[in-house]
PDB file of C-alpha atoms in Angstrom:
ATOM      1  CA  MET A   1       0.000   0.000   0.000  1.00 46.00           C
ATOM      2  CA  ALA A   2       1.292   3.446  -0.906  1.00 46.00           C
ATOM      3  CA  PRO A   3       2.087   5.725   2.050  1.00 53.00           C
ATOM      4  CA  GLU A   4      -0.463   8.383   2.954  1.00 59.00           C
ATOM      5  CA  GLN A   5       0.171  11.811   1.478  1.00 64.00           C
ATOM      6  CA  GLU A   6       1.168  14.353   4.101  1.00 73.00           C
ATOM      7  CA  ALA A   7      -0.884  17.516   4.147  1.00 83.00           C
ATOM      8  CA  VAL A   8       0.554  20.565   2.381  1.00 88.00           C
ATOM      9  CA  LEU A   9      -0.630  23.833   3.909  1.00 90.00           C
ATOM     10  CA  GLN A  10      -0.700  27.586   3.461  1.00 92.00           C
ATOM     11  CA  PRO A  11      -1.067  29.374   6.821  1.00 88.00           C
ATOM     12  CA  ALA A  12      -4.084  31.336   8.024  1.00 93.00           C
ATOM     13  CA  SER A  13      -4.082  34.825   9.566  1.00 92.00           C
ATOM     14  CA  GLN A  14      -6.537  36.334  12.041  1.00 91.00           C
ATOM     15  CA  GLY A  15      -5.868  39.912  10.880  1.00 91.00           C
ATOM     16  CA  THR A  16      -5.136  43.004  12.898  1.00 84.00           C
ATOM     17  CA  GLN A  17      -8.608  44.316  13.711  1.00 74.00           C
ATOM     18  CA  GLY A  18     -11.226  43.179  16.205  1.00 71.00           C
ATOM     19  CA  ASP A  19     -11.887  39.946  18.029  1.00 77.00           C
ATOM     20  CA  THR A  20     -11.400  36.295  17.212  1.00 80.00           C
ATOM     21  CA  GLN A  21     -13.943  33.610  17.975  1.00 84.00           C
ATOM     22  CA  GLN A  22     -12.615  30.327  19.298  1.00 77.00           C
ATOM     23  CA  ALA A  23     -13.725  27.023  17.808  1.00 80.00           C
ATOM     24  CA  THR A  24     -15.195  24.107  19.762  1.00 75.00           C
ATOM     25  CA  GLY A  25     -12.176  21.832  19.603  1.00 67.00           C
ATOM     26  CA  GLU A  26     -14.267  19.257  17.725  1.00 72.00           C
ATOM     27  CA  GLY A  27     -13.686  20.621  14.236  1.00 83.00           C
ATOM     28  CA  LEU A  28     -16.730  22.923  14.419  1.00 82.00           C
ATOM     29  CA  GLU A  29     -17.271  26.638  14.800  1.00 90.00           C
ATOM     30  CA  GLN A  30     -18.742  27.723  18.126  1.00 84.00           C
ATOM     31  CA  VAL A  31     -22.117  28.997  16.920  1.00 88.00           C
ATOM     32  CA  GLU A  32     -24.968  29.475  19.370  1.00 78.00           C
ATOM     33  CA  GLY A  33     -27.966  27.389  18.353  1.00 72.00           C
ATOM     34  CA  TYR A  34     -26.035  25.167  15.944  1.00 72.00           C
ATOM     35  CA  ARG A  35     -25.944  21.452  16.607  1.00 62.00           C
ATOM     36  CA  ARG A  36     -24.189  19.111  14.233  1.00 57.00           C
ATOM     37  CA  PRO A  37     -26.677  16.474  13.034  1.00 54.00           C
ATOM     38  CA  GLU A  38     -25.968  13.157  14.686  1.00 46.00           C
ATOM     39  CA  HIS A  39     -26.595  11.071  11.603  1.00 42.00           C
ATOM     40  CA  TYR A  40     -23.562  12.497   9.654  1.00 36.00           C
ATOM     41  CA  ALA A  41      -9.269  49.977   2.488  1.00 48.00           C
ATOM     42  CA  PRO A  42     -12.775  49.989   1.887  1.00 50.00           C
ATOM     43  CA  GLU A  43     -14.878  52.309  -0.209  1.00 57.00           C
ATOM     44  CA  ALA A  44     -18.034  54.002   1.017  1.00 58.00           C
ATOM     45  CA  TRP A  45     -20.852  51.751  -0.133  1.00 64.00           C
ATOM     46  CA  SER A  46     -24.435  51.056   0.875  1.00 73.00           C
ATOM     47  CA  ALA A  47     -25.401  47.402   1.048  1.00 79.00           C
ATOM     48  CA  PRO A  48     -28.090  46.570  -1.530  1.00 78.00           C
ATOM     49  CA  SER A  49     -31.396  45.773   0.140  1.00 76.00           C
ATOM     50  CA  GLN A  50     -32.747  43.538  -2.620  1.00 75.00           C
ATOM     51  CA  PRO A  51     -31.662  39.957  -3.279  1.00 80.00           C
ATOM     52  CA  PHE A  52     -29.942  39.066  -6.532  1.00 90.00           C
ATOM     53  CA  PRO A  53     -30.021  35.781  -8.457  1.00 88.00           C
ATOM     54  CA  ASP A  54     -27.359  33.173  -7.762  1.00 86.00           C
ATOM     55  CA  ILE A  55     -24.319  33.659 -10.013  1.00 89.00           C
ATOM     56  CA  GLY A  56     -24.672  30.000 -11.023  1.00 88.00           C
ATOM     57  CA  GLU A  57     -27.747  30.956 -13.027  1.00 89.00           C
ATOM     58  CA  ALA A  58     -25.568  33.076 -15.329  1.00 89.00           C
ATOM     59  CA  SER A  59     -23.736  29.979 -16.594  1.00 88.00           C
ATOM     60  CA  PHE A  60     -26.172  27.157 -15.884  1.00 85.00           C
ATOM     61  CA  GLY A  61     -29.618  28.745 -16.095  1.00 82.00           C
ATOM     62  CA  ALA A  62     -32.353  28.825 -13.457  1.00 75.00           C
ATOM     63  CA  PRO A  63     -32.415  25.784 -11.155  1.00 65.00           C
ATOM     64  CA  PRO A  64     -35.306  23.289 -11.164  1.00 55.00           C
ATOM     65  CA  PRO A  65     -38.204  24.089  -8.823  1.00 44.00           C
ATOM     66  CA  LEU A  66     -37.313  21.357  -6.318  1.00 41.00           C
ATOM     67  CA  PRO A  67     -34.787  22.396  -3.645  1.00 42.00           C
ATOM     68  CA  GLU A  68     -31.660  20.350  -4.262  1.00 44.00           C
ATOM     69  CA  THR A  69     -29.206  21.795  -1.780  1.00 75.00           C
ATOM     70  CA  VAL A  70     -31.021  21.610   1.576  1.00 82.00           C
ATOM     71  CA  HIS A  71     -31.532  17.936   2.343  1.00 84.00           C
ATOM     72  CA  GLY A  72     -34.145  17.222   4.995  1.00 83.00           C
ATOM     73  CA  PRO A  73     -34.302  19.729   7.885  1.00 85.00           C
ATOM     74  CA  ASP A  74     -32.482  23.000   7.261  1.00 86.00           C
ATOM     75  CA  ASP A  75     -29.505  22.911   9.638  1.00 87.00           C
ATOM     76  CA  ARG A  76     -28.135  26.350   8.787  1.00 94.00           C
ATOM     77  CA  VAL A  77     -27.748  28.978  11.517  1.00 96.00           C
ATOM     78  CA  GLN A  78     -27.392  32.714  10.885  1.00 98.00           C
ATOM     79  CA  ILE A  79     -24.193  34.462  11.952  1.00 98.00           C
ATOM     80  CA  THR A  80     -24.971  37.925  13.275  1.00 96.00           C
ATOM     81  CA  ASP A  81     -21.607  39.087  14.646  1.00 96.00           C
ATOM     82  CA  THR A  82     -19.792  39.071  11.341  1.00 98.00           C
ATOM     83  CA  SER A  83     -17.109  41.550  12.406  1.00 97.00           C
ATOM     84  CA  VAL A  84     -15.135  38.890  14.306  1.00 97.00           C
ATOM     85  CA  TYR A  85     -12.744  36.298  12.892  1.00 97.00           C
ATOM     86  CA  PRO A  86     -13.445  33.869  11.202  1.00 97.00           C
ATOM     87  CA  TRP A  87     -16.753  35.301   9.934  1.00 98.00           C
ATOM     88  CA  ARG A  88     -15.248  38.499   8.542  1.00 98.00           C
ATOM     89  CA  VAL A  89     -13.116  36.416   6.151  1.00 98.00           C
ATOM     90  CA  HIS A  90     -16.274  35.402   4.236  1.00 98.00           C
ATOM     91  CA  CYS A  91     -17.255  37.929   1.566  1.00 98.00           C
ATOM     92  CA  TYR A  92     -20.582  38.733  -0.057  1.00 98.00           C
ATOM     93  CA  LEU A  93     -20.002  39.216  -3.788  1.00 98.00           C
ATOM     94  CA  LEU A  94     -22.155  41.397  -6.031  1.00 98.00           C
ATOM     95  CA  ILE A  95     -21.196  40.419  -9.570  1.00 98.00           C
ATOM     96  CA  THR A  96     -21.923  42.574 -12.623  1.00 98.00           C
ATOM     97  CA  THR A  97     -21.629  40.653 -15.885  1.00 98.00           C
ATOM     98  CA  ARG A  98     -20.484  42.069 -19.209  1.00 97.00           C
ATOM     99  CA  ASP A  99     -24.105  42.787 -20.162  1.00 97.00           C
ATOM    100  CA  ASN A 100     -24.744  44.665 -16.886  1.00 97.00           C
ATOM    101  CA  VAL A 101     -26.824  41.970 -15.154  1.00 96.00           C
ATOM    102  CA  ARG A 102     -26.212  41.571 -11.429  1.00 97.00           C
ATOM    103  CA  TYR A 103     -25.840  38.320  -9.520  1.00 96.00           C
ATOM    104  CA  GLN A 104     -24.641  37.330  -6.081  1.00 96.00           C
ATOM    105  CA  GLY A 105     -22.040  34.846  -4.851  1.00 97.00           C
ATOM    106  CA  THR A 106     -19.629  34.174  -2.005  1.00 98.00           C
ATOM    107  CA  GLY A 107     -15.845  34.260  -1.636  1.00 98.00           C
ATOM    108  CA  TRP A 108     -13.261  34.012   1.153  1.00 98.00           C
ATOM    109  CA  LEU A 109      -9.946  35.684   1.730  1.00 98.00           C
ATOM    110  CA  ILE A 110      -6.789  33.579   1.382  1.00 98.00           C
ATOM    111  CA  GLY A 111      -4.255  36.401   1.612  1.00 98.00           C
ATOM    112  CA  PRO A 112      -3.908  40.172   1.992  1.00 97.00           C
ATOM    113  CA  HIS A 113      -5.454  40.903  -1.423  1.00 97.00           C
ATOM    114  CA  THR A 114      -6.759  37.589  -2.781  1.00 98.00           C
ATOM    115  CA  ILE A 115     -10.216  36.017  -2.525  1.00 98.00           C
ATOM    116  CA  ALA A 116     -10.888  32.405  -3.475  1.00 98.00           C
ATOM    117  CA  THR A 117     -14.205  31.622  -5.152  1.00 98.00           C
ATOM    118  CA  ALA A 118     -15.753  29.428  -7.836  1.00 97.00           C
ATOM    119  CA  GLY A 119     -14.680  29.792 -11.448  1.00 98.00           C
ATOM    120  CA  HIS A 120     -18.266  30.465 -12.527  1.00 97.00           C
ATOM    121  CA  VAL A 121     -18.311  33.479 -10.201  1.00 97.00           C
ATOM    122  CA  VAL A 122     -15.563  35.314 -12.077  1.00 98.00           C
ATOM    123  CA  TYR A 123     -16.048  33.862 -15.582  1.00 98.00           C
ATOM    124  CA  ILE A 124     -19.468  33.208 -17.133  1.00 97.00           C
ATOM    125  CA  LYS A 125     -19.457  30.152 -19.369  1.00 95.00           C
ATOM    126  CA  GLY A 126     -22.183  28.811 -21.656  1.00 91.00           C
ATOM    127  CA  SER A 127     -24.928  31.265 -20.707  1.00 92.00           C
ATOM    128  CA  GLY A 128     -26.424  31.305 -24.196  1.00 91.00           C
ATOM    129  CA  VAL A 129     -26.116  35.105 -24.172  1.00 93.00           C
ATOM    130  CA  ALA A 130     -23.101  36.124 -26.219  1.00 89.00           C
ATOM    131  CA  ALA A 131     -22.731  39.483 -24.504  1.00 95.00           C
ATOM    132  CA  ARG A 132     -22.707  37.835 -21.053  1.00 97.00           C
ATOM    133  CA  ASP A 133     -20.107  35.104 -21.448  1.00 97.00           C
ATOM    134  CA  GLY A 134     -16.576  35.884 -20.328  1.00 97.00           C
ATOM    135  CA  TRP A 135     -14.976  37.636 -17.383  1.00 98.00           C
ATOM    136  CA  ALA A 136     -17.222  39.572 -15.020  1.00 98.00           C
ATOM    137  CA  GLN A 137     -17.255  43.309 -15.649  1.00 98.00           C
ATOM    138  CA  SER A 138     -16.751  43.997 -11.936  1.00 98.00           C
ATOM    139  CA  ILE A 139     -17.345  42.432  -8.527  1.00 98.00           C
ATOM    140  CA  GLN A 140     -18.173  44.340  -5.346  1.00 98.00           C
ATOM    141  CA  VAL A 141     -16.500  42.522  -2.444  1.00 98.00           C
ATOM    142  CA  MET A 142     -18.091  43.030   0.988  1.00 98.00           C
ATOM    143  CA  PRO A 143     -16.180  41.227   3.767  1.00 98.00           C
ATOM    144  CA  GLY A 144     -18.354  40.184   6.707  1.00 98.00           C
ATOM    145  CA  ARG A 145     -21.536  41.691   5.316  1.00 98.00           C
ATOM    146  CA  ASN A 146     -24.509  41.399   7.681  1.00 98.00           C
ATOM    147  CA  GLY A 147     -27.650  42.586   5.912  1.00 97.00           C
ATOM    148  CA  ALA A 148     -27.471  46.381   5.701  1.00 96.00           C
ATOM    149  CA  SER A 149     -24.240  46.479   7.724  1.00 97.00           C
ATOM    150  CA  LEU A 150     -20.881  46.499   5.956  1.00 97.00           C
ATOM    151  CA  PRO A 151     -18.348  46.437   8.811  1.00 96.00           C
ATOM    152  CA  PHE A 152     -15.408  46.611   6.390  1.00 97.00           C
ATOM    153  CA  GLY A 153     -17.042  48.487   3.539  1.00 97.00           C
ATOM    154  CA  SER A 154     -17.006  47.362  -0.081  1.00 97.00           C
ATOM    155  CA  ILE A 155     -14.206  47.057  -2.615  1.00 97.00           C
ATOM    156  CA  THR A 156     -14.658  47.273  -6.385  1.00 98.00           C
ATOM    157  CA  CYS A 157     -12.614  44.565  -8.105  1.00 98.00           C
ATOM    158  CA  THR A 158     -11.894  44.065 -11.807  1.00 98.00           C
ATOM    159  CA  ASN A 159      -8.895  41.710 -11.662  1.00 98.00           C
ATOM    160  CA  PHE A 160      -9.796  38.002 -11.797  1.00 98.00           C
ATOM    161  CA  ARG A 161      -8.199  34.577 -12.201  1.00 98.00           C
ATOM    162  CA  SER A 162      -9.321  31.110 -13.278  1.00 98.00           C
ATOM    163  CA  VAL A 163      -7.942  28.185 -15.323  1.00 98.00           C
ATOM    164  CA  THR A 164      -8.521  27.048 -18.897  1.00 98.00           C
ATOM    165  CA  GLY A 165     -10.246  23.874 -17.733  1.00 98.00           C
ATOM    166  CA  TRP A 166     -13.084  26.208 -16.739  1.00 98.00           C
ATOM    167  CA  THR A 167     -12.758  29.208 -19.071  1.00 98.00           C
ATOM    168  CA  ASP A 168     -12.234  27.126 -22.232  1.00 97.00           C
ATOM    169  CA  ASN A 169     -14.033  23.890 -21.424  1.00 97.00           C
ATOM    170  CA  GLY A 170     -16.567  24.685 -18.680  1.00 96.00           C
ATOM    171  CA  ASP A 171     -15.456  21.519 -16.849  1.00 97.00           C
ATOM    172  CA  GLU A 172     -16.868  21.473 -13.305  1.00 95.00           C
ATOM    173  CA  ASN A 173     -13.733  19.668 -12.102  1.00 97.00           C
ATOM    174  CA  PHE A 174     -11.848  22.916 -12.753  1.00 98.00           C
ATOM    175  CA  ASP A 175     -14.500  25.321 -11.441  1.00 98.00           C
ATOM    176  CA  TYR A 176     -12.357  27.574  -9.287  1.00 98.00           C
ATOM    177  CA  GLY A 177     -11.045  31.121  -9.493  1.00 98.00           C
ATOM    178  CA  ALA A 178      -9.872  34.162  -7.608  1.00 98.00           C
ATOM    179  CA  ILE A 179     -10.504  37.865  -7.178  1.00 98.00           C
ATOM    180  CA  ILE A 180      -7.520  40.195  -6.731  1.00 98.00           C
ATOM    181  CA  THR A 181      -8.436  43.249  -4.665  1.00 98.00           C
ATOM    182  CA  PRO A 182      -6.789  46.662  -5.145  1.00 97.00           C
ATOM    183  CA  SER A 183      -6.297  46.973  -1.367  1.00 95.00           C
ATOM    184  CA  ASP A 184      -4.813  44.715   1.313  1.00 97.00           C
ATOM    185  CA  ILE A 185      -8.114  44.196   3.146  1.00 97.00           C
ATOM    186  CA  GLY A 186      -6.944  40.737   4.240  1.00 97.00           C
ATOM    187  CA  SER A 187      -4.274  42.303   6.423  1.00 97.00           C
ATOM    188  CA  THR A 188      -7.095  43.861   8.436  1.00 96.00           C
ATOM    189  CA  VAL A 189      -9.713  41.112   8.539  1.00 97.00           C
ATOM    190  CA  GLY A 190      -7.438  38.083   8.202  1.00 97.00           C
ATOM    191  CA  TRP A 191      -7.663  35.090   5.894  1.00 98.00           C
ATOM    192  CA  PHE A 192      -7.997  31.318   5.851  1.00 98.00           C
ATOM    193  CA  GLY A 193      -5.200  28.948   5.098  1.00 98.00           C
ATOM    194  CA  PHE A 194      -5.720  26.191   2.549  1.00 98.00           C
ATOM    195  CA  GLY A 195      -4.186  22.816   1.924  1.00 98.00           C
ATOM    196  CA  VAL A 196      -4.057  19.436   0.221  1.00 98.00           C
ATOM    197  CA  TRP A 197      -5.057  16.344   2.221  1.00 97.00           C
ATOM    198  CA  SER A 198      -5.311  12.655   1.400  1.00 97.00           C
ATOM    199  CA  ASP A 199      -8.621  10.922   0.693  1.00 97.00           C
ATOM    200  CA  SER A 200      -8.581   9.116   4.029  1.00 97.00           C
ATOM    201  CA  ASP A 201      -7.870  12.310   5.968  1.00 97.00           C
ATOM    202  CA  LEU A 202     -10.702  14.202   4.256  1.00 98.00           C
ATOM    203  CA  LEU A 203     -13.143  11.374   4.943  1.00 97.00           C
ATOM    204  CA  LYS A 204     -12.439  11.822   8.673  1.00 96.00           C
ATOM    205  CA  THR A 205     -12.847  15.599   8.475  1.00 96.00           C
ATOM    206  CA  THR A 206     -15.742  17.797   9.541  1.00 96.00           C
ATOM    207  CA  GLY A 207     -16.586  20.203   6.725  1.00 97.00           C
ATOM    208  CA  ASN A 208     -17.664  23.732   7.648  1.00 97.00           C
ATOM    209  CA  ILE A 209     -19.384  26.091   5.198  1.00 97.00           C
ATOM    210  CA  ALA A 210     -20.458  29.708   5.679  1.00 97.00           C
ATOM    211  CA  GLY A 211     -21.839  31.862   2.909  1.00 97.00           C
ATOM    212  CA  TYR A 212     -24.564  34.117   1.569  1.00 97.00           C
ATOM    213  CA  PRO A 213     -27.544  32.009   0.436  1.00 95.00           C
ATOM    214  CA  GLY A 214     -30.179  33.599  -1.746  1.00 92.00           C
ATOM    215  CA  ASP A 215     -33.060  31.914   0.081  1.00 92.00           C
ATOM    216  CA  LYS A 216     -32.387  33.914   3.269  1.00 95.00           C
ATOM    217  CA  ALA A 217     -32.640  37.652   4.037  1.00 96.00           C
ATOM    218  CA  ALA A 218     -30.512  39.675   1.624  1.00 96.00           C
ATOM    219  CA  GLY A 219     -26.827  39.736   2.502  1.00 97.00           C
ATOM    220  CA  THR A 220     -27.019  37.582   5.634  1.00 98.00           C
ATOM    221  CA  LEU A 221     -24.345  35.027   6.509  1.00 98.00           C
ATOM    222  CA  TRP A 222     -25.324  31.423   7.330  1.00 97.00           C
ATOM    223  CA  TYR A 223     -23.300  28.482   8.663  1.00 97.00           C
ATOM    224  CA  ALA A 224     -23.619  24.688   8.697  1.00 96.00           C
ATOM    225  CA  ALA A 225     -21.282  21.727   9.129  1.00 96.00           C
ATOM    226  CA  ARG A 226     -21.165  17.966   8.731  1.00 95.00           C
ATOM    227  CA  GLY A 227     -18.785  15.136   7.938  1.00 95.00           C
ATOM    228  CA  ILE A 228     -17.543  14.530   4.397  1.00 97.00           C
ATOM    229  CA  ASP A 229     -19.611  12.021   2.428  1.00 97.00           C
ATOM    230  CA  SER A 230     -17.114  11.025  -0.276  1.00 98.00           C
ATOM    231  CA  VAL A 231     -14.176  12.295  -2.304  1.00 98.00           C
ATOM    232  CA  ALA A 232     -13.026  12.042  -5.901  1.00 98.00           C
ATOM    233  CA  ALA A 233      -9.796  13.045  -7.599  1.00 98.00           C
ATOM    234  CA  ARG A 234     -10.953  16.651  -8.124  1.00 98.00           C
ATOM    235  CA  LYS A 235     -14.171  16.912  -6.085  1.00 98.00           C
ATOM    236  CA  VAL A 236     -15.384  16.672  -2.490  1.00 98.00           C
ATOM    237  CA  TYR A 237     -18.982  15.636  -1.693  1.00 97.00           C
ATOM    238  CA  TYR A 238     -20.869  16.521   1.504  1.00 96.00           C
ATOM    239  CA  ASP A 239     -24.378  16.682   2.899  1.00 94.00           C
ATOM    240  CA  ILE A 240     -23.949  20.204   4.268  1.00 94.00           C
ATOM    241  CA  ASP A 241     -26.966  22.437   3.655  1.00 92.00           C
ATOM    242  CA  THR A 242     -26.381  25.293   1.204  1.00 93.00           C
ATOM    243  CA  ALA A 243     -28.423  27.301  -1.298  1.00 92.00           C
ATOM    244  CA  GLY A 244     -27.885  29.352  -4.444  1.00 92.00           C
ATOM    245  CA  GLY A 245     -25.721  32.369  -3.684  1.00 94.00           C
ATOM    246  CA  GLN A 246     -23.170  30.298  -1.791  1.00 95.00           C
ATOM    247  CA  SER A 247     -21.195  29.461  -4.926  1.00 95.00           C
ATOM    248  CA  GLY A 248     -17.547  30.099  -4.048  1.00 97.00           C
ATOM    249  CA  SER A 249     -17.861  29.474  -0.302  1.00 98.00           C
ATOM    250  CA  SER A 250     -15.006  27.841   1.542  1.00 98.00           C
ATOM    251  CA  VAL A 251     -15.396  24.214   2.564  1.00 98.00           C
ATOM    252  CA  TYR A 252     -12.985  24.288   5.479  1.00 98.00           C
ATOM    253  CA  ARG A 253     -11.672  22.425   8.487  1.00 98.00           C
ATOM    254  CA  VAL A 254     -10.875  23.785  11.937  1.00 96.00           C
ATOM    255  CA  ASP A 255      -7.463  22.848  13.328  1.00 91.00           C
ATOM    256  CA  ASN A 256      -7.049  24.284  16.825  1.00 84.00           C
ATOM    257  CA  SER A 257      -7.659  28.010  16.247  1.00 84.00           C
ATOM    258  CA  ASP A 258      -6.809  27.950  12.529  1.00 93.00           C
ATOM    259  CA  ARG A 259      -9.112  27.426   9.558  1.00 97.00           C
ATOM    260  CA  PHE A 260      -7.995  25.738   6.335  1.00 98.00           C
ATOM    261  CA  GLY A 261     -10.000  25.469   3.122  1.00 98.00           C
ATOM    262  CA  PHE A 262      -9.877  22.108   1.359  1.00 98.00           C
ATOM    263  CA  ALA A 263     -12.580  22.674  -1.290  1.00 98.00           C
ATOM    264  CA  ILE A 264     -14.561  25.480  -2.915  1.00 98.00           C
ATOM    265  CA  HIS A 265     -18.329  25.011  -2.855  1.00 97.00           C
ATOM    266  CA  ALA A 266     -19.724  25.081  -6.379  1.00 95.00           C
ATOM    267  CA  TYR A 267     -22.694  22.735  -6.917  1.00 94.00           C
ATOM    268  CA  GLY A 268     -25.865  21.426  -5.322  1.00 90.00           C
ATOM    269  CA  GLY A 269     -27.241  17.944  -5.766  1.00 87.00           C
ATOM    270  CA  ALA A 270     -30.266  15.813  -4.969  1.00 83.00           C
ATOM    271  CA  ARG A 271     -28.446  13.912  -2.194  1.00 88.00           C
ATOM    272  CA  VAL A 272     -25.126  15.672  -1.620  1.00 93.00           C
ATOM    273  CA  ASN A 273     -23.559  18.986  -2.566  1.00 95.00           C
ATOM    274  CA  SER A 274     -20.036  19.310  -3.906  1.00 95.00           C
ATOM    275  CA  GLY A 275     -17.009  21.527  -4.205  1.00 97.00           C
ATOM    276  CA  THR A 276     -13.816  21.746  -6.226  1.00 98.00           C
ATOM    277  CA  ARG A 277     -11.081  19.970  -4.274  1.00 98.00           C
ATOM    278  CA  PHE A 278      -7.715  21.492  -3.428  1.00 98.00           C
ATOM    279  CA  THR A 279      -5.347  19.246  -5.348  1.00 98.00           C
ATOM    280  CA  THR A 280      -1.669  20.054  -5.789  1.00 98.00           C
ATOM    281  CA  PRO A 281      -2.240  22.028  -9.050  1.00 98.00           C
ATOM    282  CA  VAL A 282      -5.129  23.970  -7.455  1.00 98.00           C
ATOM    283  CA  TYR A 283      -2.996  24.656  -4.395  1.00 98.00           C
ATOM    284  CA  ASN A 284      -0.075  25.850  -6.518  1.00 98.00           C
ATOM    285  CA  ASN A 285      -2.293  28.210  -8.522  1.00 98.00           C
ATOM    286  CA  TYR A 286      -3.685  29.809  -5.376  1.00 98.00           C
ATOM    287  CA  VAL A 287      -0.177  30.192  -3.928  1.00 98.00           C
ATOM    288  CA  THR A 288       0.740  32.091  -7.121  1.00 98.00           C
ATOM    289  CA  TRP A 289      -2.455  34.154  -7.075  1.00 98.00           C
ATOM    290  CA  LYS A 290      -1.987  35.253  -3.455  1.00 96.00           C
ATOM    291  CA  ALA A 291       1.647  36.300  -3.971  1.00 87.00           C
TER     292      ALA A 291
END
């Protein structure tokens, strides 16, 4: 039998501003009211009050009428103190496409000026609208948004990254990207680490997801967690409740007081949801993009 792959990690940072929330020591965030199911430089900006469609609809069209991302009881809990670490690392994204249509998504800081997210957040592929396909026109990044409150303001971003597996081929196995901010907001709010783990390690891991679902009040942050269901070479599968608008969220693990992303949430499913796995090539690209 081949030896287990040792984890390869990029470190996290808690930032320089405000408080840090401690985790439970069991791989979960310490969120009041949440119980893991037993069976598994900112600009002045006013937060938009209306909800926007999920950015996934730009590339994939409107979802079917049946909910496919919340399985059974809705286990998500709202986070209201979003100004503390780790919640302030999660970013609400207001995406404007090339044809001036607005959508929403989620991202998370991985360095002073770099936000990880799904590829279909930054690059629209296969929409059927010629003027829409391609790189987003702009993305407003709002770290730690809580409804009408923007504790760290909003940053207009026009510098994006992805890979040809997504931009040329639209292959969901390569659905990951990044937003490069013009300011070092991560130095203030902090960022998550990220890493590459073996199949067996991930299958023993509790996955945590926080993001901005479109089925909740506009711009509110929601959290849920559960064990990993299965893994593939480039994907991770989990029965963690999510909804449209959470495309690009971090699927992360808690190690002591540090948080490390190991996948990027990108798709819902009838039984499990899934994210793009941090493999060595994905890891190396993000190391380059955060430099």
